[in-house]
Coordinates of C-alpha atoms (C1' of nucleotides) in Angstrom, one line a residue:
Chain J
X1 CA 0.0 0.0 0.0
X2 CA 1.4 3.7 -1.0
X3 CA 0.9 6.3 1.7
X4 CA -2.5 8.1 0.7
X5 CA -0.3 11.9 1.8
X6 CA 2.4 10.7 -0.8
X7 CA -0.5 9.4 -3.1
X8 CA -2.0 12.8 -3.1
X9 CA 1.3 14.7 -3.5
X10 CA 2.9 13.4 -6.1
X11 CA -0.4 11.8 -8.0
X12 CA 1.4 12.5 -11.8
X13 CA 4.8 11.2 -10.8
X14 CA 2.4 7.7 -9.8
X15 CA 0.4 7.6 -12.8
X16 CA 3.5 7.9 -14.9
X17 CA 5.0 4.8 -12.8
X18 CA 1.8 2.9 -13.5
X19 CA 1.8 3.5 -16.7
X20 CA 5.1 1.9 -17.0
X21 CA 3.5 -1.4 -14.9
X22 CA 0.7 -1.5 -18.1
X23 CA -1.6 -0.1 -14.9
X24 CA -4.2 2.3 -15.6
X25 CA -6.0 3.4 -12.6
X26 CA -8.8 5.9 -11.5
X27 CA -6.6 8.0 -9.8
X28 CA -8.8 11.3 -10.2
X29 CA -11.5 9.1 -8.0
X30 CA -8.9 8.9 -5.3
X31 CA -8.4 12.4 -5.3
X32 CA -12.0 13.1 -5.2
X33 CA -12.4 10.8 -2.1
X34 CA -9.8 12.1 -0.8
X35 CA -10.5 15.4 -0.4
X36 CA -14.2 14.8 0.5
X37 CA -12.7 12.6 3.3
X38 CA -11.1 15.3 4.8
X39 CA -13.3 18.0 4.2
X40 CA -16.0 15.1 6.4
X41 CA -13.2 15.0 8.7
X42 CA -12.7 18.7 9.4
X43 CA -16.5 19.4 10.5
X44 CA -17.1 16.2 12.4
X45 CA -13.8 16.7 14.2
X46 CA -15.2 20.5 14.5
X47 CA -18.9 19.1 15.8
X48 CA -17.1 16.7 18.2
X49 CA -14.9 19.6 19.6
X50 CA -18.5 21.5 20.5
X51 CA -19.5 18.6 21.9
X52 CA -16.6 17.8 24.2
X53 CA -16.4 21.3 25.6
X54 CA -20.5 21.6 26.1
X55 CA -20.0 18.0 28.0
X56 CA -17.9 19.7 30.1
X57 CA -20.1 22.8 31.1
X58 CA -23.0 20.6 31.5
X59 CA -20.9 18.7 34.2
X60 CA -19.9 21.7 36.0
X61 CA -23.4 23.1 35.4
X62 CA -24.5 19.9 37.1
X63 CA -22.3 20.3 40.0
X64 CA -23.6 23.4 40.6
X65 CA -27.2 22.2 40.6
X66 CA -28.3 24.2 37.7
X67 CA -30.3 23.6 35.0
X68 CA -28.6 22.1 31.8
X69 CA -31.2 20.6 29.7
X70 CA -31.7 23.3 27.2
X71 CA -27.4 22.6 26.7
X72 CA -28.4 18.7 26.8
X73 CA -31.0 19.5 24.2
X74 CA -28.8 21.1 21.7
X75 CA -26.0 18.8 22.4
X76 CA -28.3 15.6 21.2
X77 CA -28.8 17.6 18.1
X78 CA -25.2 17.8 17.6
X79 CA -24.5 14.0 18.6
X80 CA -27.1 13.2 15.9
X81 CA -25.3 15.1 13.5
X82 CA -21.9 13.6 14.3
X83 CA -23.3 9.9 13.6
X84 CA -24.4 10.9 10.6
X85 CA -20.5 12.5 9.4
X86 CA -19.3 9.8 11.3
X87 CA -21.5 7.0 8.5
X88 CA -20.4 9.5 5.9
X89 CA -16.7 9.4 6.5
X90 CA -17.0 5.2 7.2
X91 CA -18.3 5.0 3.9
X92 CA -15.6 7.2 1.8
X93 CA -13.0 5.7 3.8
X94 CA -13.9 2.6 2.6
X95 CA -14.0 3.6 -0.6
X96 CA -10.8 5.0 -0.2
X97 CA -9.0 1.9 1.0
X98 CA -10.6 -0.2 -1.2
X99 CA -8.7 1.9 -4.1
X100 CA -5.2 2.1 -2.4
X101 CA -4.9 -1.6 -2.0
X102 CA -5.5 -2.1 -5.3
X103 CA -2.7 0.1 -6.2
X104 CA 0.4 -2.0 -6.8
X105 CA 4.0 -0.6 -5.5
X106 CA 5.9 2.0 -7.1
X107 CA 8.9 0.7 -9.2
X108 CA 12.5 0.9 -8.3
X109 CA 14.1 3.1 -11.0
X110 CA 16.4 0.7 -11.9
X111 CA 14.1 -1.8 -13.1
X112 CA 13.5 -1.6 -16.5
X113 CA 10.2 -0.5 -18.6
X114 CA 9.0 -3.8 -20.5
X115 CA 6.1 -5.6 -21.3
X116 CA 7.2 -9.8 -20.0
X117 CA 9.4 -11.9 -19.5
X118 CA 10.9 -11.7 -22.6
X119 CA 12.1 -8.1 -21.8
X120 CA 13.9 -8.7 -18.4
X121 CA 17.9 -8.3 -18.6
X122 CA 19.9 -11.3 -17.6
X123 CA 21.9 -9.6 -14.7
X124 CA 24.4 -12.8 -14.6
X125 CA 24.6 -16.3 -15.4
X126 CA 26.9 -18.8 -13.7
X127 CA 28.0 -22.5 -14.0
X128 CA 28.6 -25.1 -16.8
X129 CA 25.4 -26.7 -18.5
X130 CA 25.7 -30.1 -18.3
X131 CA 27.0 -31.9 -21.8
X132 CA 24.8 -35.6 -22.6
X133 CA 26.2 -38.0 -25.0
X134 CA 22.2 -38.9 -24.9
X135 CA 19.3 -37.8 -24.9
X136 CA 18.7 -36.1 -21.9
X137 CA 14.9 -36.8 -20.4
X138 CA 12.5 -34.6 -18.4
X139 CA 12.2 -35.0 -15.1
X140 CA 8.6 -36.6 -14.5
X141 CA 9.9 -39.7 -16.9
X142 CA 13.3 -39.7 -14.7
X143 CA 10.9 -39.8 -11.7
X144 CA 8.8 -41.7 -13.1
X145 CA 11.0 -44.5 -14.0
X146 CA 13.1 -44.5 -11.0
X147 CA 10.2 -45.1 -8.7
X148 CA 10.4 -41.8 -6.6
X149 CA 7.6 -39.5 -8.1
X150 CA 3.9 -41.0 -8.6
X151 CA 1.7 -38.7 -10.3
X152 CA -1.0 -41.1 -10.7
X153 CA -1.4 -41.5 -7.1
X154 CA -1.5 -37.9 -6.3
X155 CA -4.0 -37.3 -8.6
X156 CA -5.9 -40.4 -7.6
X157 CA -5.8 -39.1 -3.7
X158 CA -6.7 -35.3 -4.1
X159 CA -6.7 -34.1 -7.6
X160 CA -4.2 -33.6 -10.5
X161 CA -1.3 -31.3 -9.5
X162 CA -0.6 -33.3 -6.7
X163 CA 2.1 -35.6 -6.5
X164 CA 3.2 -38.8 -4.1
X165 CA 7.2 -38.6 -3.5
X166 CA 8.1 -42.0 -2.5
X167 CA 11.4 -43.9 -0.7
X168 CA 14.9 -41.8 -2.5
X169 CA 12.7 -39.1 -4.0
X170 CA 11.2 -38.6 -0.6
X171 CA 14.3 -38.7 1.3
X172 CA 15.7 -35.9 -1.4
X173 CA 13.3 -33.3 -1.2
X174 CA 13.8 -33.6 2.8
X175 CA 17.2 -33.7 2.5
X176 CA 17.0 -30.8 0.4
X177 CA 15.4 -28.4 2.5
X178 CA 17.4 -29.5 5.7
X179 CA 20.6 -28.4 3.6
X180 CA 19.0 -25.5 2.6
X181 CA 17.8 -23.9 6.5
X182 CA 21.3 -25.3 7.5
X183 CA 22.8 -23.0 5.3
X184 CA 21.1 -20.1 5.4
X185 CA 20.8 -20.8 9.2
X186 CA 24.6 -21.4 9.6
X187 CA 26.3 -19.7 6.8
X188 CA 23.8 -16.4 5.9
X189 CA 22.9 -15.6 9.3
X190 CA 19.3 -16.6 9.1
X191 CA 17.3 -17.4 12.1
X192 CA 14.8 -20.3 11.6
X193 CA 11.2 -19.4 12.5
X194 CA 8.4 -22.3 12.0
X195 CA 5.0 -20.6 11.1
X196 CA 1.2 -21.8 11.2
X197 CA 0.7 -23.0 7.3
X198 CA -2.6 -21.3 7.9
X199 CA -3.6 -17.3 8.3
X200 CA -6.3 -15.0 8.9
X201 CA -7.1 -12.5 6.2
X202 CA -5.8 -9.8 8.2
X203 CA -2.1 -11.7 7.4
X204 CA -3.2 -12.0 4.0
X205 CA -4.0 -8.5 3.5
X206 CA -0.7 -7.5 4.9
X207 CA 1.4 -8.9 2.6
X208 CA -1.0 -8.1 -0.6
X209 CA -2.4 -11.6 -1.5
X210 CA -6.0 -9.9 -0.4
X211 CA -8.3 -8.0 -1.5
X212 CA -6.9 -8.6 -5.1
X213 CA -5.4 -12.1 -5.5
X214 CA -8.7 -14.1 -3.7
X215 CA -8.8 -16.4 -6.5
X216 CA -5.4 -17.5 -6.1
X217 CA -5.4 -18.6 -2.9
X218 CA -7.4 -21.9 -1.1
X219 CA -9.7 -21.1 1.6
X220 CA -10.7 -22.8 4.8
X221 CA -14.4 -23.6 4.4
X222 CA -16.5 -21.1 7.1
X223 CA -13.5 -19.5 8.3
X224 CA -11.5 -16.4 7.5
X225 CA -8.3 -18.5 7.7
X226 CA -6.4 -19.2 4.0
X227 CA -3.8 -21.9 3.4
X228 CA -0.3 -19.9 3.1
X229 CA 0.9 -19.4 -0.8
X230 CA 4.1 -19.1 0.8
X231 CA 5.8 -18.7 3.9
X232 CA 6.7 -15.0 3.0
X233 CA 3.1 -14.5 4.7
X234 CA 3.1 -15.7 8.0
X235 CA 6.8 -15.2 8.1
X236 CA 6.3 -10.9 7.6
X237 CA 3.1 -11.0 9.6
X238 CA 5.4 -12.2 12.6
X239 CA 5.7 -8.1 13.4
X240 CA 2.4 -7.1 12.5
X241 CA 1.4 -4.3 14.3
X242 CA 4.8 -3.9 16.2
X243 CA 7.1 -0.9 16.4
X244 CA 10.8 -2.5 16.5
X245 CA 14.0 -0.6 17.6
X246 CA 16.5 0.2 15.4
X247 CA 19.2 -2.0 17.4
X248 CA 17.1 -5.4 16.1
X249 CA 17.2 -4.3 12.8
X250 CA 18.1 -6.2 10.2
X251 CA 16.0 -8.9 11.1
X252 CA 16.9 -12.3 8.9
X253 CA 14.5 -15.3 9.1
X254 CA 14.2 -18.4 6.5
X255 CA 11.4 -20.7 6.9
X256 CA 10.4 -23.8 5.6
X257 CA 6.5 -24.0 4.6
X258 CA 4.5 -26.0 2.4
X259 CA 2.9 -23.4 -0.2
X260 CA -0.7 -23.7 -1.6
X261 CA -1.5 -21.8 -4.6
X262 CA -4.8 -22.4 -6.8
X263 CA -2.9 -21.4 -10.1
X264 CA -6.3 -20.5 -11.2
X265 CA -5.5 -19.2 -14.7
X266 CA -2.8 -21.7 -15.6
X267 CA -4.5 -24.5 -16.5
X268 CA -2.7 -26.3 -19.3
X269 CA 0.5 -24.9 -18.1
X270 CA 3.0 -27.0 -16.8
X271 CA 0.4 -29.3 -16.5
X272 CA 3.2 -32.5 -16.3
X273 CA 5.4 -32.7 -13.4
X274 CA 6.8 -31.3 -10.5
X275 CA 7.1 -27.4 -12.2
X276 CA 3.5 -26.2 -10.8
X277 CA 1.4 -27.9 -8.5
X278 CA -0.6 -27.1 -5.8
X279 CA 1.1 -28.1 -3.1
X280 CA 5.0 -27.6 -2.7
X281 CA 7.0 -27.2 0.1
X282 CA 10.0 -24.1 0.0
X283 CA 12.2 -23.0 2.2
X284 CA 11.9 -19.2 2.1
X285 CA 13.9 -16.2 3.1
X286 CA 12.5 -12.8 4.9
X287 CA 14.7 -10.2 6.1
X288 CA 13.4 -6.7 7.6
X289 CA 15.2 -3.9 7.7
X290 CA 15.9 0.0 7.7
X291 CA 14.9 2.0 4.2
X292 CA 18.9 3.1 3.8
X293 CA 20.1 -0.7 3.4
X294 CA 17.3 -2.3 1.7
X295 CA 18.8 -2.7 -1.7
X296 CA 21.7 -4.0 -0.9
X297 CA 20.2 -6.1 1.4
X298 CA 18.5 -7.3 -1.6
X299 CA 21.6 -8.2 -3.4
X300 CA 23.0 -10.1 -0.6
X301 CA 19.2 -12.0 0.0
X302 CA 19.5 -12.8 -4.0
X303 CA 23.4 -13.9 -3.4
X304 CA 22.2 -16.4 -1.0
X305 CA 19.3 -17.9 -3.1
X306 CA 22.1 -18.3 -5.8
X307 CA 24.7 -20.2 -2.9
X308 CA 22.4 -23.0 -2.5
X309 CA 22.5 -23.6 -6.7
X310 CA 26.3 -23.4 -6.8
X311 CA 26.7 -25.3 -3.6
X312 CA 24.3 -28.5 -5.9
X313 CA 26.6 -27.4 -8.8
X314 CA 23.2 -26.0 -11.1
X315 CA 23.6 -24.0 -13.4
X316 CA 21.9 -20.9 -13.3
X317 CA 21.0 -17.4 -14.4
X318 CA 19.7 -14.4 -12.7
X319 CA 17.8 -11.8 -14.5
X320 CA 15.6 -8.4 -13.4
X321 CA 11.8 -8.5 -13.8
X322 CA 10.9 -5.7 -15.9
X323 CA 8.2 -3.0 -15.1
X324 CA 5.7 -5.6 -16.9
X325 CA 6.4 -9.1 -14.8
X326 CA 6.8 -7.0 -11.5
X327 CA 4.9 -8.8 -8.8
X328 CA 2.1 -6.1 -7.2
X329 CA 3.7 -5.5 -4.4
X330 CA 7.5 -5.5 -5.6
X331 CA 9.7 -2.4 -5.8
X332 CA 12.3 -4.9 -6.8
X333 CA 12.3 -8.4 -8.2
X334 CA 15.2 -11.0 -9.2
X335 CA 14.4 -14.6 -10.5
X336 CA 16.9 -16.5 -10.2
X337 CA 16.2 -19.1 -12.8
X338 CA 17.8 -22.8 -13.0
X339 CA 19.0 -24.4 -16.1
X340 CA 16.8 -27.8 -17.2
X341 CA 18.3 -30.1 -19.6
X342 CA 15.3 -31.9 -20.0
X343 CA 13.6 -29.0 -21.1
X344 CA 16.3 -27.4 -22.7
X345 CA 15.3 -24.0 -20.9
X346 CA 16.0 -21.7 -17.8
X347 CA 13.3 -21.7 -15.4
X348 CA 12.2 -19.3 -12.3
X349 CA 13.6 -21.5 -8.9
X350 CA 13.9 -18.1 -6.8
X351 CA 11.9 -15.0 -6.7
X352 CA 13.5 -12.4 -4.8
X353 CA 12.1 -9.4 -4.0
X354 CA 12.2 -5.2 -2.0
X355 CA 8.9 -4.6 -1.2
X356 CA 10.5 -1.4 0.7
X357 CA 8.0 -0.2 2.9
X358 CA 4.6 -1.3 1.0
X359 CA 4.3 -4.1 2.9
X360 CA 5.4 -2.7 6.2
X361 CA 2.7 0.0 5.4
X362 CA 0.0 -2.4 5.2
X363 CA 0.9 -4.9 8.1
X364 CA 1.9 -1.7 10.3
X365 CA 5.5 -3.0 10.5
X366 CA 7.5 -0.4 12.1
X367 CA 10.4 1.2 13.2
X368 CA 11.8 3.4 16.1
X369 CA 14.9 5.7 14.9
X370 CA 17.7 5.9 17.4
X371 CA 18.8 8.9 17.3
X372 CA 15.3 10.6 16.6
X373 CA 12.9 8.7 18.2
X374 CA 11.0 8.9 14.7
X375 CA 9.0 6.1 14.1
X376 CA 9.5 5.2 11.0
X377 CA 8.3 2.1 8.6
X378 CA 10.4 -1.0 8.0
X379 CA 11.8 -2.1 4.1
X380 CA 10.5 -5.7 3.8
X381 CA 12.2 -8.1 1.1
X382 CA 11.8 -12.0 0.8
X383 CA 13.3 -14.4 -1.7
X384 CA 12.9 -18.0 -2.2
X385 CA 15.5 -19.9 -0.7
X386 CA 14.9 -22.5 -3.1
X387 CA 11.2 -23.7 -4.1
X388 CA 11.8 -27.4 -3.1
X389 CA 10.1 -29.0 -5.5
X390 CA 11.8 -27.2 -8.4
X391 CA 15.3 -27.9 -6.9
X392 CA 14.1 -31.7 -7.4
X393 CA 13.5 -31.0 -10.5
X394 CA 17.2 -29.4 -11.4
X395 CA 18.7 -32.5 -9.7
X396 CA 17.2 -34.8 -11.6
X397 CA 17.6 -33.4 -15.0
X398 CA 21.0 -32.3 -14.5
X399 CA 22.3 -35.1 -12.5
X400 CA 20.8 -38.0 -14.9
X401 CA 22.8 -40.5 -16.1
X402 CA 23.0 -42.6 -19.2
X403 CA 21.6 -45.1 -17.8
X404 CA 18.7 -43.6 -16.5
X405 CA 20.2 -43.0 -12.8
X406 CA 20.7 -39.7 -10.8
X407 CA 23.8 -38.6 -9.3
X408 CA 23.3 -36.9 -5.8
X409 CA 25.1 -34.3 -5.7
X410 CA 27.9 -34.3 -2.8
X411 CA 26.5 -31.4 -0.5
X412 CA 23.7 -33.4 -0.1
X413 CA 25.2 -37.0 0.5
X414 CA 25.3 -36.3 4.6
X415 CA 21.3 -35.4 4.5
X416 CA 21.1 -39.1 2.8
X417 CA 22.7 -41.7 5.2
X418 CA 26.0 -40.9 2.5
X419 CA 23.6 -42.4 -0.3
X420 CA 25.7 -41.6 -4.0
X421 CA 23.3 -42.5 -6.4
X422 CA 19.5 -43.0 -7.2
X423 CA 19.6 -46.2 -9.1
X424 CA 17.7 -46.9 -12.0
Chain Y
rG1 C1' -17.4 -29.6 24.6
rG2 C1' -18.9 -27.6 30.0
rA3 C1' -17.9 -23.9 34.2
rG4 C1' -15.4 -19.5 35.7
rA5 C1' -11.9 -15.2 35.5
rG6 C1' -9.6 -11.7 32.6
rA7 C1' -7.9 -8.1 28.3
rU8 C1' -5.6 -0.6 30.3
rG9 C1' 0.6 2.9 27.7
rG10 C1' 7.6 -0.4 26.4
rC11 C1' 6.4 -3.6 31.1
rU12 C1' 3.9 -4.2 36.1
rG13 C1' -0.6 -2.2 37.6
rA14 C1' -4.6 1.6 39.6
rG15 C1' -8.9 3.5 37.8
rU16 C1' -16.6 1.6 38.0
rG17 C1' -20.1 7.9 34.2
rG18 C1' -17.5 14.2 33.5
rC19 C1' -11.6 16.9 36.9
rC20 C1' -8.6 10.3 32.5
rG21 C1' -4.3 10.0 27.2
rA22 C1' -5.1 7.8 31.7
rA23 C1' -2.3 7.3 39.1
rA24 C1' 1.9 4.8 40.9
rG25 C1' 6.1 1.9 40.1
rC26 C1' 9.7 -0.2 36.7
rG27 C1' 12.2 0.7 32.3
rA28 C1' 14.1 4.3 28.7
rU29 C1' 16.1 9.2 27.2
rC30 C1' 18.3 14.0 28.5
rG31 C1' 20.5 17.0 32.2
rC32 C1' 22.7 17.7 37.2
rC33 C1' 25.6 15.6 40.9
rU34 C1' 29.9 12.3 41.4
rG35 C1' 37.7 10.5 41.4
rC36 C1' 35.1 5.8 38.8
rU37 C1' 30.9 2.6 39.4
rA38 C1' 26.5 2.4 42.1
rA39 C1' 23.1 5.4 44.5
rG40 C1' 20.7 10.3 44.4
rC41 C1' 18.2 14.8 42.2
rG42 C1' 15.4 17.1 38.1
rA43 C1' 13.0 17.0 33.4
rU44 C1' 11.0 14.2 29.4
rU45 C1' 8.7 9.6 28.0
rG46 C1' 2.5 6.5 23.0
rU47 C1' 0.3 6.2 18.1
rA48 C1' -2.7 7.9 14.1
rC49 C1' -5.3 11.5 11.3
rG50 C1' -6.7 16.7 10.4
rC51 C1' -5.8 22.0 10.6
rC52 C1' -2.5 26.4 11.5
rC53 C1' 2.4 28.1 10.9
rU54 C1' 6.4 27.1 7.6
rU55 C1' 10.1 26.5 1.6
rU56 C1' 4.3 21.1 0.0
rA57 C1' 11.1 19.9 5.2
rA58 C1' 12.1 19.7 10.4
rA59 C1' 10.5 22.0 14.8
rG60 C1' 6.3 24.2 16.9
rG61 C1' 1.0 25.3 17.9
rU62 C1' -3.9 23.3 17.9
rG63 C1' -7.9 19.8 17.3
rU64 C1' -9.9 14.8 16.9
rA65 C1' -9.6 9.6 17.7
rC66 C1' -7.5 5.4 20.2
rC67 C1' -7.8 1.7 27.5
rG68 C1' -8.8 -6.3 23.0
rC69 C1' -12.5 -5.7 18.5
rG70 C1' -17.5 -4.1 16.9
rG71 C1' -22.2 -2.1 18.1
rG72 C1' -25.6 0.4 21.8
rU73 C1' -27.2 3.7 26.0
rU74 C1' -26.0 8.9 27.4
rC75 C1' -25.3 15.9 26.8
rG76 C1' -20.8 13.0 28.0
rA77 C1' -18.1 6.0 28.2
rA78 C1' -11.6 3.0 29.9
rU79 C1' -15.9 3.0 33.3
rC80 C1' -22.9 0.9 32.0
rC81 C1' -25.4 -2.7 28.2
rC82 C1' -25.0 -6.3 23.9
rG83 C1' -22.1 -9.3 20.4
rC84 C1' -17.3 -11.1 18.9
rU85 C1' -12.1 -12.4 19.5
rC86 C1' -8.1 -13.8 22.4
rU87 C1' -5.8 -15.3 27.1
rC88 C1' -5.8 -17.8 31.8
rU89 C1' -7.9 -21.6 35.5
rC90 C1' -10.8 -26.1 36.5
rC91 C1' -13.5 -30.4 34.3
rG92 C1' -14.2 -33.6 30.0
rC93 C1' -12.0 -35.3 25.4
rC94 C1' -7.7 -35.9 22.4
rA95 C1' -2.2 -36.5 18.7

RNA sequence: GGAGAGAUGGCUGAGUGGCCGAAAGCGAUCGCCUGCUAAGCGAUUGUACGCCCUUUAAAGGUGUACCGCGGGUUCGAAUCCCGCUCUCUCCGCCA
């Protein structure tokens, strides 16, 4: 969420931005509403003033044991009329916030005008693709024919995009995310925080999954509580409310979560496999921290994605989301995308992102300055430390073998009982 | 699931209709004192949103709101009434 005082202030500089994002919105609405609010604001705030200082001569009136009714009398004229500002002002303040959550973040003015993916700049690329004297496969036939990954009987228990990981393919996706909290744990400085996998919409409004992303997420039926789409949600949501002090800042937590996303709008996408499904576990990275050190807090939350890729010896390249694949609430966004042989293509393993302070704004995440005393809002970013699933995926395609088995790689080996090899 | 108790500022905790944005204590900050430390003394000590002033800054002035959340009663609510949420205690059930 912007700050409605900024909003109002600098309403063509924010078009132009949105523009940029492909956004069009009814900013001259906002500005009407805006102004009406506080015009409502200024005479109820007036009325209420009368009232208070009558309330008081009526008590001292009172004390004195003389009459106050005609006072009384004009006073529950002017209650009457404060209700009515007061349903007035509800009303355009609902408005109001209904409009500035659907206003997405204001781009970082390094990120590049484009229209999708095809337009983001490759910001590095690192490691060797893998060379095949065969064909190399994709990884639902490697999974497939190694025993490990059973689509059929996910599909079979809850629905399609659900998949049963069974004995070595199992034991790698939990080995995987234990390697990956024990690094980020022990070598990025990370604390480990385990979250509820559920929230109420309150947490869900914070980080910008509600009002505007409903159909994205799976709800809890006859509750307000949603299943998490990612762990960045409970995870920021962990300071809700709270006004920090400088001193604690930065704050660096990684998480591991199963995630739960609907991917209504993608059917027919990805529709084989491990690449989207609706339930995946990740290990994911949150850090919160003062406005002056955000960026390059980014670029060392982005380094540490890309660690766990060169530490399973993945190829890899990282590139900046342009103005048109920008997430809603993202100043900033890297993907860090993994090479697959079997697909012959680069594809999104990390997302990592600044929010700077439109997150904070929204969950009331806050900050108290030092040497001011200011209170201030906190810069938010969170990256994917990796998506799980899709790590599987890398392994398999990059580590296959001619005949048809998987090399583990050796970081892994000591989350496996020493296991080498998945054998075909 | 049943019975009861509770929710007040950074914390502890008073407050049962007006003099309460809220006592007291602790903590914190600043200053004084002090050979150092401790102690002592004094001052300050929430957030949000308006308006005024101002260079659309800071500071300042002023108003309004906020005592778990939402309604109601009343000229006036932290205080009374209703609903909800959460916490605690006891009983039952349960991984």
């Amino acid at each position: 969420m912007l700050d409605i005082k900024f909003l109002r202030q600098n309403i063509d500089g924010v078009r132009a931005k949105m523009a940029d994002r492909g956004q069009s919105l009814h900013f001259d609405l906002f500005l009407e509403l805006e102004a009406k609010r506080r015009d409502i604001l200024m005479a109820v705030e007036t009325l209420r003033g009368e009232r208070n200082e009558a309330s008081k001569t009526i008590g001292e009136l009172k004390k004195k044991k003389q009459d106050a009714s005609q006072l009384m009398e004009k006073m529950a004229d002017v209650s009457a009329r404060i209700k009515e500002y007061d349903e007035s002002l509800r009303t355009v303040e609902e408005e109001l916030q209904a409009f500035v959550l659907t206003v997405p973040n204001i781009q970082h003015h390094s990120v590049v005008v484009g229209g999708g993916s095809e337009d983001n700049p490759v910001v590095r690329t690192w490691g060797e693709k893998p060379v095949f004297n065969f064909e190399a496969k994709q990884h639902f036939e490697l999974g497939e024919s190694l025993n490990i990954l059973d689509f059929a009987r996910g599909a079979k228990i809850t629905g399609a995009r659900f998949t049963v990981y069974r004995g070595a393919g199992a034991a790698l996706e939990r080995a995987l995310f234990n390697f990956m909290l024990d690094l980020h744990t022990e070598a990025h400085g990370y604390t480990e925080v385990l979250t509820p996998f559920m929230v109420n919409r309150e947490s869900m409004t914070g980080t910008g999954q509600l009002p505007k992303f409903a159909e994205d997420l799976f709800k809890i039926e006859g509750m307000e509580y949603y299943l998490i789409p990612t762990a960045e949600v409970p995870v920021t949501n962990i300071y809700r409310d709270e006004i920090l002090e400088e001193d604690q800042l930065p704050i660096y937590h990684v998480a591991y979560s199963p995630c739960f996303r609907s991917e209504a709008g993608s059917y027919g996408k990805d529709t084989r496999g491990l690449i989207r499904q609706h339930q995946f576990n990740k290990v994911e990275m949150v850090k919160f921290t003062i406005p002056e050190t955000s960026y390059d807090e980014l670029e060392k939350l982005t380094a540490n994605a890309e660690e766990v890729l060169k530490r399973l010896g993945i190829a890899y390249r990282t590139v900046s989301l342009c103005t048109g694949d920008l997430g809603f609430s993202s100043a900033k966004t890297y993907d860090v995308e993994a090479w697959l042989p079997g697909q012959n293509t680069y594809r999104e393993i990390s997302s990592c992102s600044n929010f700077e302070d439109f997150q904070a704004r929204r969950a009331a995440i806050r900050f108290r300055r030092k040497d001011t005393g200011k209170v201030e809002f906190v810069h938010t970013l969170n990256g994917s430390g990796l998506a799980v699933g899709r790590t599987v995926v890398a392994i398999l395609e990059n580590y296959q073998q001619a005949d048809g088995s998987v090399i583990i790689p050796e970081v892994l080996r000591p989350y496996m009982r020493g296991r080498k090899r998945i054998p075909a």
